[in-house]
PDB file of C-alpha atoms in Angstrom:
ATOM      1  CA  GLN A   1      26.557  53.124  86.034  1.00  0.00           C
ATOM      2  CA  CYS A   2      29.573  52.402  85.132  1.00  0.00           C
ATOM      3  CA  ARG A   3      32.825  51.586  86.943  1.00  0.00           C
ATOM      4  CA  PHE A   4      36.038  52.913  86.018  1.00  0.00           C
ATOM      5  CA  GLY A   5      39.935  52.559  87.701  1.00  0.00           C
ATOM      6  CA  PRO A   6      41.200  51.474  89.688  1.00  0.00           C
ATOM      7  CA  ASP A   7      44.468  53.969  89.352  1.00  0.00           C
ATOM      8  CA  VAL A   8      47.934  53.435  91.081  1.00  0.00           C
ATOM      9  CA  GLU A   9      49.318  56.299  93.889  1.00  0.00           C
ATOM     10  CA  TRP A  10      52.086  54.524  96.356  1.00  0.00           C
ATOM     11  CA  VAL A  11      52.120  55.797  99.868  1.00  0.00           C
ATOM     12  CA  GLU A  12      54.503  55.679 103.068  1.00  0.00           C
ATOM     13  CA  GLU A  13      51.780  54.921 105.041  1.00  0.00           C
ATOM     14  CA  GLU A  14      48.024  53.235 105.285  1.00  0.00           C
ATOM     15  CA  ASP A  15      46.241  56.272 104.090  1.00  0.00           C
ATOM     16  CA  TYR A  16      42.174  55.052 102.918  1.00  0.00           C
ATOM     17  CA  THR A  17      41.454  59.053 101.940  1.00  0.00           C
ATOM     18  CA  VAL A  18      39.695  59.169  98.089  1.00  0.00           C
ATOM     19  CA  ASP A  19      41.412  62.846  97.421  1.00  0.00           C
ATOM     20  CA  PRO A  20      37.967  64.082  94.303  1.00  0.00           C
ATOM     21  CA  GLY A  21      40.963  66.178  93.708  1.00  0.00           C
ATOM     22  CA  ARG A  22      42.075  63.136  90.963  1.00  0.00           C
ATOM     23  CA  CYS A  23      39.316  63.280  89.188  1.00  0.00           C
ATOM     24  CA  ALA A  24      40.521  65.121  86.071  1.00  0.00           C
ATOM     25  CA  SER A  25      43.660  62.564  85.230  1.00  0.00           C
ATOM     26  CA  PHE A  26      39.972  60.089  84.969  1.00  0.00           C
ATOM     27  CA  TYR A  27      38.594  62.014  82.670  1.00  0.00           C
ATOM     28  CA  GLU A  28      41.298  62.335  81.129  1.00  0.00           C
ATOM     29  CA  ALA A  29      42.172  58.354  80.585  1.00  0.00           C
ATOM     30  CA  ILE A  30      37.820  57.823  80.800  1.00  0.00           C
ATOM     31  CA  ARG A  31      38.050  59.876  77.438  1.00  0.00           C
ATOM     32  CA  THR A  32      39.968  58.895  75.157  1.00  0.00           C
ATOM     33  CA  TYR A  33      37.641  55.565  74.780  1.00  0.00           C
ATOM     34  CA  PHE A  34      34.461  57.444  76.151  1.00  0.00           C
ATOM     35  CA  PRO A  35      34.208  60.593  74.728  1.00  0.00           C
ATOM     36  CA  ALA A  36      30.861  61.554  75.757  1.00  0.00           C
ATOM     37  CA  LEU A  37      31.467  61.321  79.600  1.00  0.00           C
ATOM     38  CA  PRO A  38      29.384  64.057  80.552  1.00  0.00           C
ATOM     39  CA  ASP A  39      31.450  66.486  83.085  1.00  0.00           C
ATOM     40  CA  ASP A  40      30.705  66.188  86.710  1.00  0.00           C
ATOM     41  CA  SER A  41      29.741  62.945  85.911  1.00  0.00           C
ATOM     42  CA  LEU A  42      32.443  61.109  88.235  1.00  0.00           C
ATOM     43  CA  VAL A  43      31.932  59.901  92.139  1.00  0.00           C
ATOM     44  CA  PRO A  44      35.381  59.229  93.780  1.00  0.00           C
ATOM     45  CA  ASP A  45      33.832  55.786  95.449  1.00  0.00           C
ATOM     46  CA  TYR A  46      36.248  53.805  97.767  1.00  0.00           C
ATOM     47  CA  ALA A  47      40.330  53.200  98.662  1.00  0.00           C
ATOM     48  CA  GLY A  48      42.552  50.446  99.148  1.00  0.00           C
ATOM     49  CA  ILE A  49      45.708  49.386  99.638  1.00  0.00           C
ATOM     50  CA  ARG A  50      47.376  46.801  97.395  1.00  0.00           C
ATOM     51  CA  PRO A  51      50.638  45.107  99.298  1.00  0.00           C
ATOM     52  CA  LYS A  52      54.193  45.759  96.507  1.00  0.00           C
ATOM     53  CA  ILE A  53      56.973  43.142  96.848  1.00  0.00           C
ATOM     54  CA  SER A  54      58.754  45.797  94.492  1.00  0.00           C
ATOM     55  CA  GLY A  55      58.750  49.826  95.328  1.00  0.00           C
ATOM     56  CA  PRO A  56      58.227  53.213  93.757  1.00  0.00           C
ATOM     57  CA  GLY A  57      61.076  53.366  90.523  1.00  0.00           C
ATOM     58  CA  GLU A  58      62.335  49.607  90.411  1.00  0.00           C
ATOM     59  CA  PRO A  59      61.499  46.945  88.011  1.00  0.00           C
ATOM     60  CA  ALA A  60      58.699  45.370  88.506  1.00  0.00           C
ATOM     61  CA  ALA A  61      58.721  42.432  90.144  1.00  0.00           C
ATOM     62  CA  ASP A  62      57.342  38.860  90.148  1.00  0.00           C
ATOM     63  CA  PHE A  63      55.346  36.972  92.986  1.00  0.00           C
ATOM     64  CA  MET A  64      57.192  34.929  95.653  1.00  0.00           C
ATOM     65  CA  PHE A  65      55.918  31.863  97.861  1.00  0.00           C
ATOM     66  CA  ARG A  66      56.884  31.475 100.882  1.00  0.00           C
ATOM     67  CA  ARG A  67      55.622  29.053 103.202  1.00  0.00           C
ATOM     68  CA  HIS A  68      54.457  29.508 106.747  1.00  0.00           C
ATOM     69  CA  GLY A  69      54.337  26.002 108.640  1.00  0.00           C
ATOM     70  CA  ALA A  70      51.137  23.733 106.887  1.00  0.00           C
ATOM     71  CA  ILE A  71      50.285  27.308 105.906  1.00  0.00           C
ATOM     72  CA  VAL A  72      51.520  28.902 102.032  1.00  0.00           C
ATOM     73  CA  GLY A  73      51.903  32.625 101.642  1.00  0.00           C
ATOM     74  CA  LEU A  74      51.975  33.958  97.907  1.00  0.00           C
ATOM     75  CA  TYR A  75      52.828  37.582  97.782  1.00  0.00           C
ATOM     76  CA  GLY A  76      52.705  40.664  95.056  1.00  0.00           C
ATOM     77  CA  VAL A  77      49.945  38.199  93.505  1.00  0.00           C
ATOM     78  CA  GLU A  78      48.546  41.287  90.843  1.00  0.00           C
ATOM     79  CA  SER A  79      44.565  40.819  89.850  1.00  0.00           C
ATOM     80  CA  PRO A  80      45.346  39.494  86.595  1.00  0.00           C
ATOM     81  CA  GLY A  81      47.002  36.652  88.379  1.00  0.00           C
ATOM     82  CA  LEU A  82      44.533  35.874  91.121  1.00  0.00           C
ATOM     83  CA  THR A  83      42.379  35.824  88.016  1.00  0.00           C
ATOM     84  CA  ALA A  84      43.760  33.454  86.075  1.00  0.00           C
ATOM     85  CA  SER A  85      43.966  31.186  89.077  1.00  0.00           C
ATOM     86  CA  MET A  86      40.093  30.799  89.853  1.00  0.00           C
TER      87      MET A  86
END
C-alpha cells in the first residue's frame, strides 16, 4: 500500500466529504514519477481542515505566535515547521 497526497482545496465552510472526482488530477500528478500506476487503483481516504493565516490569492504568510496567559499559541505552522520542531 502507498499513500499519495494531500491536495489542497480552499473551502468556505468545514466539509469533510472526499470527492472521488478529484482522482483524475491525482493520477496525472502521480504518473509523472510512477508511470506504472494502474487505472482504478486509487481509493479516496480522508479529508481534513488545515487552518491558514493567509487566504487564496494572498501572499503566503509566515506563522505567528500569540500569548494567551501562560499558553503560547502557534498559528499557521505548516507541516515542515511542525516536523522540524520535534
